[in-house]
Structures are given as structure tokens and as C-alpha cells.
Short mmCIF file of C-alpha atoms in Angstrom, two decimals:
data_model
loop_
_atom_site.label_atom_id
_atom_site.label_comp_id
_atom_site.label_asym_id
_atom_site.label_seq_id
_atom_site.Cartn_x
_atom_site.Cartn_y
_atom_site.Cartn_z
CA MET N 1457 4.41 -17.77 -3.79
CA LEU N 1458 2.57 -20.65 -2.14
CA ILE N 1459 3.30 -20.97 1.60
CA VAL N 1460 2.12 -23.98 3.58
CA SER N 1461 2.61 -24.92 7.23
CA ALA N 1462 1.21 -27.60 9.51
CA LYS N 1463 1.25 -25.06 12.34
CA GLY N 1464 -2.06 -23.43 11.53
CA GLY N 1465 -3.89 -21.01 13.79
CA MET N 1466 -0.66 -19.31 14.82
CA ASP N 1467 1.05 -16.07 13.90
CA ILE N 1468 2.93 -17.16 10.78
CA GLU N 1469 5.60 -14.52 11.37
CA ALA N 1470 6.31 -16.01 14.79
CA VAL N 1471 6.48 -19.51 13.31
CA ALA N 1472 8.93 -18.28 10.65
CA GLU N 1473 11.18 -16.88 13.36
CA GLU N 1474 10.94 -19.69 15.91
CA ASP N 1475 10.67 -22.75 13.65
CA PRO N 1476 11.51 -21.82 10.03
CA ASP N 1477 11.62 -25.48 8.93
CA ALA N 1478 7.90 -25.72 9.71
CA ILE N 1479 7.10 -23.52 6.73
CA ALA N 1480 7.30 -24.77 3.13
CA ARG N 1481 7.46 -22.33 0.23
CA MET N 1482 6.94 -22.91 -3.47
CA PRO N 1483 7.28 -20.23 -6.17
CA VAL N 1484 4.39 -20.35 -8.64
CA ASP N 1485 4.98 -19.72 -12.33
CA PRO N 1486 1.87 -17.83 -13.50
CA ILE N 1487 2.24 -19.30 -16.99
CA GLU N 1488 2.69 -22.90 -15.90
CA GLY N 1489 0.30 -22.63 -12.97
CA LEU N 1490 0.15 -25.25 -10.22
CA ARG N 1491 0.88 -28.88 -11.05
CA ASP N 1492 -0.44 -31.61 -8.74
CA TYR N 1493 2.98 -33.10 -8.13
CA LYS N 1494 4.25 -29.70 -6.92
CA LEU N 1495 1.26 -29.31 -4.63
CA ARG N 1496 1.88 -32.74 -3.15
CA GLN N 1497 5.55 -31.91 -2.67
CA VAL N 1498 4.91 -28.66 -0.82
CA CYS N 1499 2.41 -30.46 1.43
CA TYR N 1500 4.99 -33.14 2.24
CA ASP N 1501 7.62 -30.45 2.84
CA ALA N 1502 5.23 -28.73 5.26
CA LYS N 1503 4.86 -32.03 7.14
CA LEU N 1504 1.09 -32.24 6.73
CA ASP N 1505 -0.58 -35.42 7.87
CA PRO N 1506 -0.22 -37.85 4.92
CA THR N 1507 -3.87 -38.87 5.28
CA VAL N 1508 -5.09 -35.38 4.34
CA ILE N 1509 -2.56 -34.45 1.66
CA GLY N 1510 -4.83 -35.59 -1.18
CA LYS N 1511 -7.66 -33.34 0.02
CA ALA N 1512 -5.22 -30.51 0.79
CA VAL N 1513 -4.00 -30.65 -2.83
CA VAL N 1514 -7.56 -30.22 -4.10
CA PHE N 1515 -8.14 -27.39 -1.62
CA LEU N 1516 -4.94 -25.54 -2.60
CA ARG N 1517 -5.77 -25.82 -6.29
CA GLN N 1518 -9.23 -24.34 -5.71
CA LEU N 1519 -7.70 -21.58 -3.59
CA TYR N 1520 -5.19 -20.73 -6.31
CA ASN N 1521 -7.90 -20.73 -9.00
CA ALA N 1522 -10.01 -18.33 -6.91
CA TYR N 1523 -6.95 -16.15 -6.28
CA VAL N 1524 -6.21 -15.85 -10.02
CA ALA N 1525 -9.82 -15.45 -11.14
CA SER N 1526 -10.40 -12.68 -8.58
CA ASP N 1527 -7.20 -10.75 -9.33
CA GLY N 1528 -6.12 -11.38 -5.76
CA SER N 1529 -3.01 -9.95 -4.14
CA LEU N 1530 -3.23 -12.19 -1.05
CA ALA N 1531 -5.18 -15.33 -0.19
CA GLU N 1532 -4.59 -16.62 3.34
CA ILE N 1533 -6.36 -19.53 5.01
CA ASN N 1534 -5.41 -19.76 8.69
CA PRO N 1535 -6.29 -22.11 10.16
CA LEU N 1536 -7.07 -24.84 7.66
CA ALA N 1537 -9.15 -27.25 9.72
CA VAL N 1538 -9.31 -31.02 9.44
CA THR N 1539 -12.61 -32.33 10.82
CA GLU N 1540 -13.10 -35.61 12.64
CA ASP N 1541 -14.60 -37.15 9.51
CA GLY N 1542 -11.56 -36.12 7.43
CA ARG N 1543 -12.88 -33.06 5.65
CA VAL N 1544 -10.59 -30.10 4.95
CA LEU N 1545 -12.23 -26.72 5.65
CA ALA N 1546 -11.23 -23.07 5.75
CA ALA N 1547 -11.78 -22.15 9.40
CA ASP N 1548 -10.78 -18.54 8.75
CA ALA N 1549 -9.71 -16.58 5.69
CA LYS N 1550 -8.23 -13.33 4.53
CA PHE N 1551 -8.54 -12.36 0.88
CA GLN N 1552 -7.23 -9.15 -0.63
CA ILE N 1553 -8.14 -7.95 -4.13
CA ASP N 1554 -5.90 -5.76 -6.27
CA ASP N 1555 -7.67 -2.39 -6.24
CA SER N 1556 -6.50 -1.70 -9.78
CA ALA N 1557 -8.47 -4.73 -11.00
CA LEU N 1558 -11.78 -3.93 -9.31
CA PHE N 1559 -13.21 -2.54 -12.55
CA ARG N 1560 -13.23 -6.16 -13.78
CA HIS N 1561 -15.20 -7.33 -10.75
CA PRO N 1562 -18.33 -5.22 -10.19
CA GLU N 1563 -19.73 -8.13 -8.15
CA PHE N 1564 -17.32 -7.25 -5.33
CA ALA N 1565 -18.92 -3.83 -4.78
CA ALA N 1566 -21.57 -5.44 -2.59
CA PHE N 1567 -18.87 -6.50 -0.13
CA ALA N 1568 -17.34 -3.04 0.34
CA GLN N 1569 -17.30 -1.97 4.00
CA ALA N 1570 -16.10 1.62 4.07
CA ASP N 1571 -17.18 1.92 7.70
CA GLU N 1572 -14.28 -0.37 8.65
CA GLU N 1573 -11.70 1.88 7.00
CA ASP N 1574 -9.97 4.95 8.38
CA GLU N 1575 -12.23 7.88 7.51
CA ILE N 1576 -9.49 9.84 5.72
CA GLU N 1577 -8.29 6.74 3.88
CA ALA N 1578 -11.87 6.07 2.77
CA ARG N 1579 -12.15 9.61 1.35
CA ALA N 1580 -8.83 9.22 -0.46
CA HIS N 1581 -9.87 5.84 -1.83
CA ALA N 1582 -13.10 7.34 -3.19
CA LEU N 1583 -10.96 9.86 -5.10
CA ASP N 1584 -8.61 7.10 -6.33
CA ILE N 1585 -5.71 8.55 -4.33
CA ALA N 1586 -3.05 6.17 -2.99
CA TYR N 1587 -3.01 7.22 0.66
CA VAL N 1588 -2.15 5.42 3.89
CA ARG N 1589 -2.43 7.15 7.26
CA LEU N 1590 0.58 6.49 9.49
CA GLY N 1591 0.02 8.54 12.64
CA GLY N 1592 2.96 10.96 12.48
CA ASN N 1593 2.85 14.75 12.21
CA ILE N 1594 4.53 15.52 8.86
CA GLY N 1595 2.35 15.12 5.82
CA ILE N 1596 4.03 13.61 2.74
CA ILE N 1597 2.94 14.20 -0.87
CA CYS N 1598 5.07 12.75 -3.69
CA ASN N 1599 4.67 11.22 -7.12
CA GLY N 1600 5.60 7.58 -7.43
CA ALA N 1601 5.68 4.96 -4.69
CA GLY N 1602 9.47 4.72 -4.65
CA LEU N 1603 9.98 8.46 -4.27
CA THR N 1604 7.29 8.60 -1.59
CA MET N 1605 8.93 5.86 0.48
CA THR N 1606 12.37 7.43 0.05
CA THR N 1607 11.01 10.79 1.17
CA MET N 1608 9.49 9.14 4.24
CA ASP N 1609 12.90 7.63 5.01
CA GLU N 1610 14.53 11.06 4.72
CA VAL N 1611 11.98 12.56 7.09
CA LYS N 1612 12.70 9.78 9.60
CA ARG N 1613 16.45 10.27 9.16
CA ALA N 1614 16.00 13.97 9.89
CA GLY N 1615 14.21 13.11 13.15
CA GLY N 1616 10.63 13.54 11.96
CA HIS N 1617 7.58 11.28 11.88
CA PRO N 1618 5.65 10.85 8.59
CA ALA N 1619 1.91 11.25 8.94
CA ASP N 1620 1.08 9.44 5.74
CA PHE N 1621 2.07 7.78 2.50
CA LEU N 1622 0.51 9.66 -0.43
CA ASP N 1623 1.38 9.03 -4.06
CA VAL N 1624 -0.19 11.75 -6.17
CA GLY N 1625 0.32 9.68 -9.33
CA GLY N 1626 2.32 9.99 -12.52
CA GLY N 1627 0.36 12.65 -14.38
CA ALA N 1628 -0.85 14.98 -11.65
CA GLN N 1629 -2.73 18.09 -12.66
CA ALA N 1630 -3.47 21.14 -10.54
CA GLU N 1631 -6.86 19.92 -9.26
CA ARG N 1632 -5.41 16.51 -8.42
CA VAL N 1633 -2.66 18.05 -6.30
CA ARG N 1634 -5.22 20.23 -4.57
CA GLU N 1635 -7.30 17.16 -3.65
CA CYS N 1636 -4.22 15.42 -2.27
CA LEU N 1637 -3.23 18.38 -0.13
CA ASN N 1638 -6.79 18.61 1.19
CA ILE N 1639 -6.66 14.92 2.16
CA VAL N 1640 -3.32 15.30 3.98
CA LEU N 1641 -4.41 18.43 5.86
CA SER N 1642 -7.64 16.77 7.01
CA ASP N 1643 -5.51 14.76 9.45
CA PRO N 1644 -5.47 16.86 12.65
CA ASN N 1645 -2.07 15.41 13.60
CA VAL N 1646 -0.36 17.07 10.63
CA LYS N 1647 1.78 20.02 11.74
CA GLY N 1648 3.69 20.48 8.48
CA VAL N 1649 3.69 19.19 4.90
CA LEU N 1650 6.52 18.12 2.62
CA ILE N 1651 5.78 18.00 -1.11
CA ASN N 1652 8.49 16.28 -3.14
CA ILE N 1653 7.87 16.01 -6.89
CA PHE N 1654 10.14 14.69 -9.60
CA GLY N 1655 8.78 15.85 -12.93
CA GLY N 1656 8.84 13.16 -15.59
CA ILE N 1657 5.27 12.71 -16.74
CA THR N 1658 4.26 15.19 -14.06
CA ARG N 1659 4.97 18.83 -14.95
CA CYS N 1660 6.36 20.77 -12.01
CA ASP N 1661 4.59 23.96 -13.01
CA GLU N 1662 1.24 22.13 -12.85
CA VAL N 1663 2.13 20.87 -9.39
CA ALA N 1664 3.04 24.39 -8.31
CA LYS N 1665 -0.29 25.69 -9.62
CA GLY N 1666 -2.15 23.00 -7.71
CA VAL N 1667 -0.36 23.71 -4.45
CA ILE N 1668 -0.82 27.46 -4.77
CA ALA N 1669 -4.51 27.04 -5.62
CA ALA N 1670 -4.95 24.81 -2.58
CA THR N 1671 -3.25 27.27 -0.23
CA GLU N 1672 -5.50 30.03 -1.51
CA SER N 1673 -8.73 28.07 -1.07
CA LEU N 1674 -7.97 26.07 2.09
CA ASP N 1675 -7.49 27.28 5.64
CA ILE N 1676 -3.83 26.28 5.97
CA ARG N 1677 -2.08 26.99 9.25
CA VAL N 1678 0.97 24.75 8.90
CA PRO N 1679 4.23 25.26 6.97
CA ILE N 1680 4.55 23.64 3.56
CA VAL N 1681 7.97 22.85 2.11
CA VAL N 1682 8.10 22.09 -1.63
CA ARG N 1683 10.89 20.47 -3.60
CA LEU N 1684 10.46 20.30 -7.38
CA ALA N 1685 12.86 18.69 -9.85
CA GLY N 1686 12.60 17.64 -13.48
CA THR N 1687 10.20 18.75 -16.20
CA ARG N 1688 9.52 22.50 -16.00
CA ALA N 1689 11.04 22.72 -12.54
CA GLU N 1690 12.28 26.27 -13.18
CA GLU N 1691 8.80 27.40 -14.17
CA GLY N 1692 7.40 25.74 -11.06
CA ALA N 1693 10.01 27.43 -8.86
CA ALA N 1694 9.11 30.80 -10.37
CA LEU N 1695 5.46 30.26 -9.47
CA LEU N 1696 6.36 29.24 -5.91
CA ALA N 1697 8.61 32.28 -5.43
CA SER N 1698 5.62 34.60 -5.18
CA SER N 1699 3.72 32.39 -2.72
CA THR N 1700 3.93 31.60 0.97
CA LEU N 1701 5.31 28.13 0.24
CA ILE N 1702 8.86 27.28 1.29
CA PRO N 1703 11.12 26.01 -1.54
CA ALA N 1704 13.92 23.47 -1.10
CA GLY N 1705 16.66 22.45 -3.51
CA THR N 1706 17.10 18.79 -2.56
CA MET N 1707 15.07 16.08 -0.88
CA GLN N 1708 17.42 16.01 2.10
CA GLU N 1709 17.21 19.78 2.49
CA ALA N 1710 13.42 19.65 2.26
CA ALA N 1711 13.16 16.91 4.90
CA ALA N 1712 15.49 18.71 7.31
CA HIS N 1713 13.65 21.99 6.79
CA ILE N 1714 10.14 20.68 7.46
CA VAL N 1715 11.30 18.67 10.49
CA GLY N 1716 12.98 21.78 11.88
CA LEU N 1717 9.89 23.92 11.34
CA VAL N 1718 7.57 21.39 12.98
CA SER N 1719 9.94 20.84 15.91
CA SER N 1720 10.34 24.55 16.59
CA ALA N 1721 6.57 25.06 16.56
CA ALA N 1722 5.94 22.23 19.03
#
């Protein structure tokens, strides 16, 4: 999606709310690419100064080419400056690269700035773990982004506050789960952990082994509620039965249980 506005240098979200007609949008077909006539049209729709539209078209094409060549997920120029002599320049820029495509771009390694990241997020990133720290007190470990977000919603609905988003991945093995639990527990705000796994590619018994191994090797002082469903869920439940972990039958039950345990301990 190409988004253009003459109101540069401002919070684009605020512009969208206060003056939505000031923003022009154009879907981009990745097969067809960007045609000049479409670029001119979106510039006219955005009410750019007609004297700079020709140069803006060239600029937008170069921006799009860089976005595609770099496997970008976001390319934002704000503001786009027009100098007194009529040049069009990027006065500021934000460029995000798809992490999954970085193997194709070793040249970007020189620009990595881990010191600007959250320390725990940086550790997770180094282990190729999809983790975002959120500031709550209930750690979340799931497999699949959709299930993780749904589990976070259930925790919120139950009155809790998720401490993180962590997607363990589709084919988690015992050591992988152990690494994820270690990452979550390294956040001092975490007072309880909810593990919600649906076994498709992921085998629930492997998840159970990973969690049990982690609890045996880590200094864990918070309750951990585990909900397993799907492939080898019964075998996973049997493994959990002899541990200190707290089983739950459904996602809603698991969310309510961990929220209750954390609240009562506060």
C-alpha cells in the first residue's frame, strides 16, 4: 500500500483522524508494480504541489524499488522536503526489513544496533525466538502468532496483564521450549506463566518434556499453568501429571487460573 500526504512532518495517525481526505492511498500489485500514471494520480489525490509532482514520482519509484530489493516491511519518509531550488529530499526516514529475509542481505549486519533494543528482546532475537516484551506480569508462551494473540486476549479478559508475546514456533522441541521459558522468566515483572500449545506440527509430549526440563534446571518461583491440545496431548498430560506444573483443560480455564494465582499472590 502506497500512502501519500501533503501534510508531512506530522503524526500520520492524527492526520488520518482529523483530516482523512488529506491522505491518498493506492494499493500496489506486486506483479504489476508501480506505473507512472498511478504514481502521478496518487500525488494529485494527495494534493501535492503540481510543480513537484514530476520529481515526487521519480522519488516514489526509487523508494518502492529500494523497498522491494531490500525485502522491506515498511518504508516511511516523513517529512519529504522540497528545497528552495525545487529538489525533493528525504528529511527523515524509517525503514524496516523483514527479519525472515535477512539471510539474503548480509550487508545489513553492519547496521545492527542491539544496544537500542530491549535486552530481553535482543537475547530472544539472537535465538531466533519471536518475542515482544509488553510490560505486564503474566508470561505467555504459545505456538503460532494467532494462538498467542488469542491467549493474550483471554488473559486480558480474565483481568490479567500479559508480560509478553512469545511464539515458540511450529515445530518446537524440548530444548526450544526450555529456551523460551528461560527468556520469559528473565523478565523480573513476570509473576506467573501461561503455556498454551495446540499440537499440530508441535508434539505436546515434546512440549511437556521441555517445560519439565526447564523447571528442573531453572530457579522457578512463580506458578506455571499449562494447556495442551492436539497431537499427543494425552501423553503430554501424563508427563505433566507427575510435575509441579498446573494443567488446564481449555484456554479460558488456563487464563482464569493463572490470573487468579497471580492476583492472590500479589
